[in-house]
Coordinates of C-alpha atoms in Angstrom, one line a residue:
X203 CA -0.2 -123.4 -48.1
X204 CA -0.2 -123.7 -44.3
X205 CA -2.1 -125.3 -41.3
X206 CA -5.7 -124.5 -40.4
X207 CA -8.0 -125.0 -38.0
X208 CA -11.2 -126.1 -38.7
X209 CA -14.0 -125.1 -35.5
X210 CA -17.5 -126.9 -35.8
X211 CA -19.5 -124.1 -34.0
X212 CA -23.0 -125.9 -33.7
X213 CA -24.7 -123.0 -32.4
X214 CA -23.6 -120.8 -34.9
X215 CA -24.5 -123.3 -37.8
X216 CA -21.0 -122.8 -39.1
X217 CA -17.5 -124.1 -39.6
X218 CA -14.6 -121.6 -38.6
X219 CA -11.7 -121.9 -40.4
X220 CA -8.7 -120.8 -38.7
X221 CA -5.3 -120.3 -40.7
X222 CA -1.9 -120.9 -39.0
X223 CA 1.2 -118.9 -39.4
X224 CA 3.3 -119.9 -36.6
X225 CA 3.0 -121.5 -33.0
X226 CA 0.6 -118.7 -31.3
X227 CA -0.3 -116.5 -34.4
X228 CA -3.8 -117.3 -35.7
X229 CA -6.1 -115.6 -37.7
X230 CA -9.7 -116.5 -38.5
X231 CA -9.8 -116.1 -42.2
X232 CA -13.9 -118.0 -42.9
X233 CA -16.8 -118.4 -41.4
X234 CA -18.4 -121.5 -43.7
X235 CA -22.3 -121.0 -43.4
X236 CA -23.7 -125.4 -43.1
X237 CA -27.0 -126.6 -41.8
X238 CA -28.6 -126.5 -38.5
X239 CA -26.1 -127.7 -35.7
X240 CA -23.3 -128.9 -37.1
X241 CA -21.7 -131.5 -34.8
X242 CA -18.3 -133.6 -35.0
X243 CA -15.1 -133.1 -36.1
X244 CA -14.5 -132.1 -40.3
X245 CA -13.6 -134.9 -41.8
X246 CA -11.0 -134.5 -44.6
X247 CA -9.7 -136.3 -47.8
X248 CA -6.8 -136.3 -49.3
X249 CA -7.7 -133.7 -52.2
X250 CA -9.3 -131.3 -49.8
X251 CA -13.1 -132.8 -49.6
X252 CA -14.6 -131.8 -45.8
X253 CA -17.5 -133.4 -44.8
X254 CA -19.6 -132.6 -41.4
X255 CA -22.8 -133.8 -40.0
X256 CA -25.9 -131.6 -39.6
X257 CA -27.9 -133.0 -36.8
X258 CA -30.7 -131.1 -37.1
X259 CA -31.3 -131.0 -40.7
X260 CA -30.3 -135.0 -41.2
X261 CA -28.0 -134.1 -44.1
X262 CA -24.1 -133.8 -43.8
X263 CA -22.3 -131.0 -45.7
X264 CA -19.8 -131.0 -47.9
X265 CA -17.0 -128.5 -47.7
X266 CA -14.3 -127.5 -50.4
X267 CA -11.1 -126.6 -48.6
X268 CA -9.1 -124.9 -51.3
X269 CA -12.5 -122.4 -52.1
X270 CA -13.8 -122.7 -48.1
X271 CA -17.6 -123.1 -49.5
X272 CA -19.9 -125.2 -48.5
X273 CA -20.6 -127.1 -51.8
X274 CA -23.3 -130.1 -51.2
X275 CA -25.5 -131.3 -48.6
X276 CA -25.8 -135.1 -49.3
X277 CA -29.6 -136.5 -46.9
X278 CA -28.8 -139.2 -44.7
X279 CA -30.3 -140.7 -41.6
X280 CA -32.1 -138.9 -38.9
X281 CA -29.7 -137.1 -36.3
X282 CA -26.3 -137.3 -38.1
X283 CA -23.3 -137.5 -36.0
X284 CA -20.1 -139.2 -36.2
X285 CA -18.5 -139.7 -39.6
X286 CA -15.9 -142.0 -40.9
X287 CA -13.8 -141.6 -44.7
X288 CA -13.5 -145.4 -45.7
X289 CA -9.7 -145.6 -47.3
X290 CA -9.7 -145.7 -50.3
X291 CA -12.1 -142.7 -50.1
X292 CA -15.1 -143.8 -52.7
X293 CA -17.1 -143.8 -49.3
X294 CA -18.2 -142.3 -46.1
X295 CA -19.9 -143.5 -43.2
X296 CA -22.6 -141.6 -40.9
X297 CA -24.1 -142.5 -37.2
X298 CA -27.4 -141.5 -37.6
X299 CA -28.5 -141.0 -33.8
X300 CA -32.1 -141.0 -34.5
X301 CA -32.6 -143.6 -36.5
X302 CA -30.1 -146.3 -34.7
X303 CA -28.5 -146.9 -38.2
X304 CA -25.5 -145.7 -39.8
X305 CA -25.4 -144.2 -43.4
X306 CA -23.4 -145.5 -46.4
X307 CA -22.8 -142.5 -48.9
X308 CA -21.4 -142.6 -52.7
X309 CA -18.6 -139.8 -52.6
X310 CA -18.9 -140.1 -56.2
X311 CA -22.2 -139.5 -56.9
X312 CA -23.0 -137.7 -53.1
X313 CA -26.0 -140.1 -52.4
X314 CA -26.7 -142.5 -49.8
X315 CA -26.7 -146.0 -50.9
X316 CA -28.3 -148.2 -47.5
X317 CA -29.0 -147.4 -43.9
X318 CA -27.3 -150.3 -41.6
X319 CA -29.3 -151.4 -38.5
X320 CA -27.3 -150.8 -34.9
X321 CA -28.6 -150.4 -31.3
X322 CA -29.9 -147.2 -29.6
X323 CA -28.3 -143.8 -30.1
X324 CA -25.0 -144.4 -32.5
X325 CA -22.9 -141.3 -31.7
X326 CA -19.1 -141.1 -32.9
X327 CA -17.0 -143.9 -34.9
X328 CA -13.5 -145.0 -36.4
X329 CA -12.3 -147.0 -38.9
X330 CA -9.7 -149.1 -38.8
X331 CA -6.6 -148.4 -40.9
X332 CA -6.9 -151.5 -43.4
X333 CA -10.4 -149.9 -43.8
X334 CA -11.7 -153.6 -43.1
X335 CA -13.9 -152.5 -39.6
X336 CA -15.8 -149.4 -38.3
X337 CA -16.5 -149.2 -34.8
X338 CA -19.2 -147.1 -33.6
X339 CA -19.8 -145.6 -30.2
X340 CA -23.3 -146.9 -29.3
X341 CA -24.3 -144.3 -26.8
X342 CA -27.7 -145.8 -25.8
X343 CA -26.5 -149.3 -24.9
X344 CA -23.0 -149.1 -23.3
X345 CA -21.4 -150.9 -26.0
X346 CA -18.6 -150.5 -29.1
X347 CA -20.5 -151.7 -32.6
X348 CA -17.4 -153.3 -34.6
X349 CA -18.9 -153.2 -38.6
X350 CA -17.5 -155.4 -41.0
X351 CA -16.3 -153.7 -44.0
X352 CA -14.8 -156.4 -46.0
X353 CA -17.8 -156.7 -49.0
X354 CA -17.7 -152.8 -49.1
X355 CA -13.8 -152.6 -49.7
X356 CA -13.6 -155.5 -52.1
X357 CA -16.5 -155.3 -54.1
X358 CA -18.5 -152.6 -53.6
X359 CA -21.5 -154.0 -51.6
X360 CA -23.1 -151.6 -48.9
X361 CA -25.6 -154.0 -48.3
X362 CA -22.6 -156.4 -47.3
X363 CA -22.0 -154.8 -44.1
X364 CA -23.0 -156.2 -40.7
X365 CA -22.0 -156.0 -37.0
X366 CA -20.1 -158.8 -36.2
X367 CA -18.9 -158.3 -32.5
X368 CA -19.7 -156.4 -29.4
X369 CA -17.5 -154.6 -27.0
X370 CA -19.3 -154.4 -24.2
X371 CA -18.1 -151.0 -21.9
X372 CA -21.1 -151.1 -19.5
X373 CA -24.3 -150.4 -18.9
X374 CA -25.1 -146.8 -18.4
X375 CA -21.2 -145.6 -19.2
X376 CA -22.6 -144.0 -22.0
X377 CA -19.6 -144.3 -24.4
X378 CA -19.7 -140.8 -27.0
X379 CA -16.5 -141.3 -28.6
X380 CA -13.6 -143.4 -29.9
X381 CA -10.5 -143.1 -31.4
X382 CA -8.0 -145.5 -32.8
X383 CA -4.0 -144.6 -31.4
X384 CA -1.2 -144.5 -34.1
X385 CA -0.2 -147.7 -33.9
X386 CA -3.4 -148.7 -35.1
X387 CA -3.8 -151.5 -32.1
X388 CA -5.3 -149.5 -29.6
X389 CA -9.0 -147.8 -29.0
X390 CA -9.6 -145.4 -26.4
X391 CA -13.6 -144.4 -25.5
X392 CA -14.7 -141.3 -24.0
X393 CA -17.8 -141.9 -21.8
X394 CA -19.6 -139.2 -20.6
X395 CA -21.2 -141.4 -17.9
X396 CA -17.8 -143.1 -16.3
X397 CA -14.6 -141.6 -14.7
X398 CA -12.5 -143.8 -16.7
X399 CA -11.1 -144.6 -20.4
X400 CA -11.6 -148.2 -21.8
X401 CA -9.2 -149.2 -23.5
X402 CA -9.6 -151.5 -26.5
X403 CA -7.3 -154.4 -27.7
X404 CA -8.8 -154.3 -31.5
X405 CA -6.8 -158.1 -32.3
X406 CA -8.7 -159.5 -29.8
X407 CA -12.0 -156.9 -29.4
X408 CA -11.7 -157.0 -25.6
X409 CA -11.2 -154.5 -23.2
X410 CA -8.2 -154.6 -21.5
X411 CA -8.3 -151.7 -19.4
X412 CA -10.6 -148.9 -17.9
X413 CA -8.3 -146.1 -16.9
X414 CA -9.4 -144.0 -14.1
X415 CA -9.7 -140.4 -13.9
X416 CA -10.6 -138.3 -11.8
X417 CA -14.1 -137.2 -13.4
X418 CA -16.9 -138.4 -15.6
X419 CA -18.1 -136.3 -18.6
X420 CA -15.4 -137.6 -21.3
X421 CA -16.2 -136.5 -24.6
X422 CA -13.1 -137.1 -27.1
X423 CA -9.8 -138.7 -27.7
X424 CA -6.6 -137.0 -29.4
X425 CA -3.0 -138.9 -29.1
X426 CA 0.3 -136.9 -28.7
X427 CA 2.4 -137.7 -32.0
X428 CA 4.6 -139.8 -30.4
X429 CA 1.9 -141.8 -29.4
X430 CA 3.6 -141.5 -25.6
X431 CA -0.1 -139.7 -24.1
X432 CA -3.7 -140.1 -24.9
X433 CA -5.6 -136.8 -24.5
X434 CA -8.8 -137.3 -23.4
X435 CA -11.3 -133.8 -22.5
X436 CA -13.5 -134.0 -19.4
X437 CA -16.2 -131.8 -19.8
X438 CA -17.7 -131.5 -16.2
X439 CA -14.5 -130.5 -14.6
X440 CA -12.7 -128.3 -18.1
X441 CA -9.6 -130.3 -17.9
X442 CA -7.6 -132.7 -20.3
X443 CA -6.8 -135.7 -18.8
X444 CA -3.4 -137.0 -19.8
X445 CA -2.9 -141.0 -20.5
X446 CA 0.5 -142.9 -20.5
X447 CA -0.1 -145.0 -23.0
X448 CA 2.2 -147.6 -21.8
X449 CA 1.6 -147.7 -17.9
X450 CA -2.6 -146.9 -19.1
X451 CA -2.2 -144.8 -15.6
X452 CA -3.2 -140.9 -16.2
X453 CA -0.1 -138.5 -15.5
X454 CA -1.7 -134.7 -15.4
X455 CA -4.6 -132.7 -15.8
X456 CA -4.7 -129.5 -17.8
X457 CA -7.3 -127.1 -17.4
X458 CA -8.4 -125.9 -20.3
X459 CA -11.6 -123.5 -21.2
X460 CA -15.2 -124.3 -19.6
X461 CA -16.8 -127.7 -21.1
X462 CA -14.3 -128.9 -23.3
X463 CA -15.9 -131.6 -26.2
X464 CA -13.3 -131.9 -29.3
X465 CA -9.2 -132.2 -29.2
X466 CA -7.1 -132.4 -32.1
X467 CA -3.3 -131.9 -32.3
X468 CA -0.8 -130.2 -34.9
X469 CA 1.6 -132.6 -35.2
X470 CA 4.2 -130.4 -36.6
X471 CA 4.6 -128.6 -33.3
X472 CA 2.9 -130.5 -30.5
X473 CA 0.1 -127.9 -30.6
X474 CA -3.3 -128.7 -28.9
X475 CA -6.5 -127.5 -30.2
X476 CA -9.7 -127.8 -27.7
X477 CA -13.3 -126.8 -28.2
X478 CA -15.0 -125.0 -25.4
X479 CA -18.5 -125.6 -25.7
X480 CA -19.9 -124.6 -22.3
X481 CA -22.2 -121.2 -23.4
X482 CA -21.4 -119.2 -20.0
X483 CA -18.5 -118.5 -18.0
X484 CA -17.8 -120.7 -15.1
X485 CA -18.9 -120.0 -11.7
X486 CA -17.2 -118.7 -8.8
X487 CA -18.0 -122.0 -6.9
X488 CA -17.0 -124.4 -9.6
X489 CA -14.1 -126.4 -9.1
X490 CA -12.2 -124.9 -12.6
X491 CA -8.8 -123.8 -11.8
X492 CA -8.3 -121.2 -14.5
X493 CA -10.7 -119.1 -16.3
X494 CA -11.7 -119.0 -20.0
X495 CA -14.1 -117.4 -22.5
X496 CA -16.5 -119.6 -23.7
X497 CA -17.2 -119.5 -27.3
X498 CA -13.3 -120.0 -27.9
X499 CA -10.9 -122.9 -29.2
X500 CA -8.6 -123.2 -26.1
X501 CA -4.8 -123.8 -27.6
X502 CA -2.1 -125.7 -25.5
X503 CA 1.5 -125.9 -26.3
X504 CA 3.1 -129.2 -25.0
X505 CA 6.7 -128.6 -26.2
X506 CA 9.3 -128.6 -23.5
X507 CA 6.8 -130.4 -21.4
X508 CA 7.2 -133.9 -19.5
X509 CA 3.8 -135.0 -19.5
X510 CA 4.7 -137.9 -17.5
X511 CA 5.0 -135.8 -14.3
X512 CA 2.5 -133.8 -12.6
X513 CA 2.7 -129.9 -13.3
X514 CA 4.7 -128.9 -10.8
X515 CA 7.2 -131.4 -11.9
X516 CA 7.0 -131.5 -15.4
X517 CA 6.4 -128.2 -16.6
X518 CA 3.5 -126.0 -17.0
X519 CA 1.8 -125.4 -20.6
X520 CA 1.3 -122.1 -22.3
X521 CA -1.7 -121.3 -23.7
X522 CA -3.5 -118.9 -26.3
X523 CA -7.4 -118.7 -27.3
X524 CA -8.7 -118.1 -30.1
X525 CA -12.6 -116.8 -30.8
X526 CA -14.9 -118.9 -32.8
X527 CA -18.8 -118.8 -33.3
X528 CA -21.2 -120.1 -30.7
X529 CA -21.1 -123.4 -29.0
X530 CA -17.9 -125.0 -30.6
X531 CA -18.5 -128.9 -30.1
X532 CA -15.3 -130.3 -32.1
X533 CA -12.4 -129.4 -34.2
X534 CA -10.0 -130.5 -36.7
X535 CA -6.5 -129.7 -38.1
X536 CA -5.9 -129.6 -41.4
X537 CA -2.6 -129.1 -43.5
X538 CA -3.1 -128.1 -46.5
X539 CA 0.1 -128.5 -47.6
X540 CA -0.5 -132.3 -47.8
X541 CA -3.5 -132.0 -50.4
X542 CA -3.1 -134.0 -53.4
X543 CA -4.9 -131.8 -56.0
X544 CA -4.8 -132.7 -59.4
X545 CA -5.2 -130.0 -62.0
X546 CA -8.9 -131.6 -63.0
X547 CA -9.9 -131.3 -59.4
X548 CA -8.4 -127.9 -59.4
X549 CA -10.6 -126.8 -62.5
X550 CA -13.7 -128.5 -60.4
X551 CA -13.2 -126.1 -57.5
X552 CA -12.5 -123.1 -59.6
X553 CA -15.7 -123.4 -61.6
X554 CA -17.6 -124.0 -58.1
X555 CA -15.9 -120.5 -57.1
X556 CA -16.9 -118.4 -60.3
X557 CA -20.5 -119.9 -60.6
X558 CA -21.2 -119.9 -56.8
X559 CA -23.2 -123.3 -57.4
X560 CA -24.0 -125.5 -54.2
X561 CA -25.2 -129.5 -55.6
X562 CA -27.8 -130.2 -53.4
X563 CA -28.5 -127.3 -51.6

């Protein structure tokens, strides 16, 4: 069992699984063929169910990690983005972008059970860690759509669910994504149309901060595992911008590879993983201060590094890339060491393997 890396490569229509062996040795070991541009990070539960939206095709895919095969495609809105794993995991939740609702889908039975109503152009979502509340980016209208989850949780009701507060980021600040810090207090947004970060107090549902940077173009959220930095990817100028999370005042800027979108971390070794999703190579005139390949997942190590100080006082990263398919818009870590397979779902994914059977496909 070990860490991998798991590349949404929406050009390529395909997930690429990357294993880990060690801080800077990676080896692609899959290329996991889904529908038509894939988009958003793999979502993961505990027994090794991944599950990622296929925006053109309106379905999301279902991937078994201990086989890597793509083994259901479940229909669900129109435009499927964002995705959130209700705890408890009997359920999952999908921002349909083109139909201004989100999805609620049966992991049981792999169907959708209601479409819930929201404002213009849902994009990416989390859920709180009591499961009680989603909160959805809502691209189209500048605002955070906090979902009550309580009827769903307790008794099973989809049709229980309703938006019951809005947190308003601003007109035209475009928010894309969210995500919830460790403590479980805290949101930070990504908005491509605003050179800040809001910042979320979720007790309250106000915004208590909008953190400058020094670019719009913010696409996702990752948090070091102390919690100590937000990470937050600026596409427009290729850089991560780093967040004190206590001061909410940004430290550093690494450069990364052209148009970063997704940013997870490895926990186990401060490791940051960053999808470059710009299809060219910079040019000479941009302001990008190093150079990458595009079609690559940009790695940066963070150990030994104070990121509260500027570069040239804290320490400069090291770096490594690794080639995935085309367009990568998002990525994931998984540890597969932490599945909890039992031996019933072991028989399930052995059987998928030998008959080669996809539900749904």
């Amino acid at each position: 069992m070990s860490v991998e890396i798991y590349s949404t490569d929406t050009d390529s229509g395909q997930i690429t699984v990357v294993r880990k062996d060690g801080p800077s040795a990676h080896k692609v070991t899959k290329e996991i063929a889904v529908g038509n541009a894939p988009r958003g990070g793999v979502k993961f539960t505990r027994d090794g169910r991944g599950f990622v939206s296929n925006t053109s095709t309106n379905t999301v895919s279902e991937i078994d990690a201990l086989t890597r095969r793509e083994v259901a495609r479940i229909t669900v809105g129109s435009g499927p983005r964002g995705l959130g794993i209700v705890p408890g995991e009997r359920y999952l939740l999908v921002s349909n972008s083109g139909s201004n609702t989100v999805s609620v889908v049966d992991l049981e039975s792999r169907t959708e059970l209601t479409q819930v109503a929201v404002a213009r152009d849902p994009r990416h979502m989390a859920i709180s860690k009591d499961g009680r509340f989603a909160y959805v980016c809502i691209w189209g209208s500048g605002y955070i759509a906090k979902l009550d989850l309580g009827g769903l949780i307790d008794e099973g009701r989809p049709e229980s669910i309703r938006e019951v507060a809005r947190i308003h980021i601003g007109e035209d600040s475009f928010p894309y994504s969210l995500n919830i810090d460790r403590t479980g207090k805290r949101a930070y947004v990504a908005c491509n149309a605003i050179a800040a970060m809001p910042v979320i107090d979720l007790e309250t549902d106000t915004v208590i901060a909008k953190v400058a940077v020094k670019s719009d173009g913010g696409r996702a959220v990752a948090f070091t595992p102390d919690n100590d930095f937000a990470l937050l990817t600026l596409e427009r100028i290729s850089q991560i911008a780093v967040i004190d999370t206590d001061e909410l005042t940004a430290t550093r800027y690494i450069p990364v590879g052209p148009g970063p979108r997704g940013i997870a971390v490895d926990d186990a070794d401060n490791t940051v993983y960053c999808s470059v999703f710009a299809r060219t190579v910079p040019s000479e005139d941009e302001k990008i201060e190093f150079k990458f390949n595009p079609h690559t997942l940009t790695v940066v190590h963070l150990d030994g590094v104070d990121l509260s100080l500027p570069a040239e006082e804290g320490g400069s990263v090291q770096y490594d890339e690794i080639p995935v398919g085309y367009g990568p818009c998002s990525v994931a870590v998984f540890n597969t060491s932490e599945v909890s397979y039992d031996e019933t779902k072991l028989n399930e994914a052995a059987a998928r393997l030998s008959s080669g059977a996809k539900a749904g496909l």
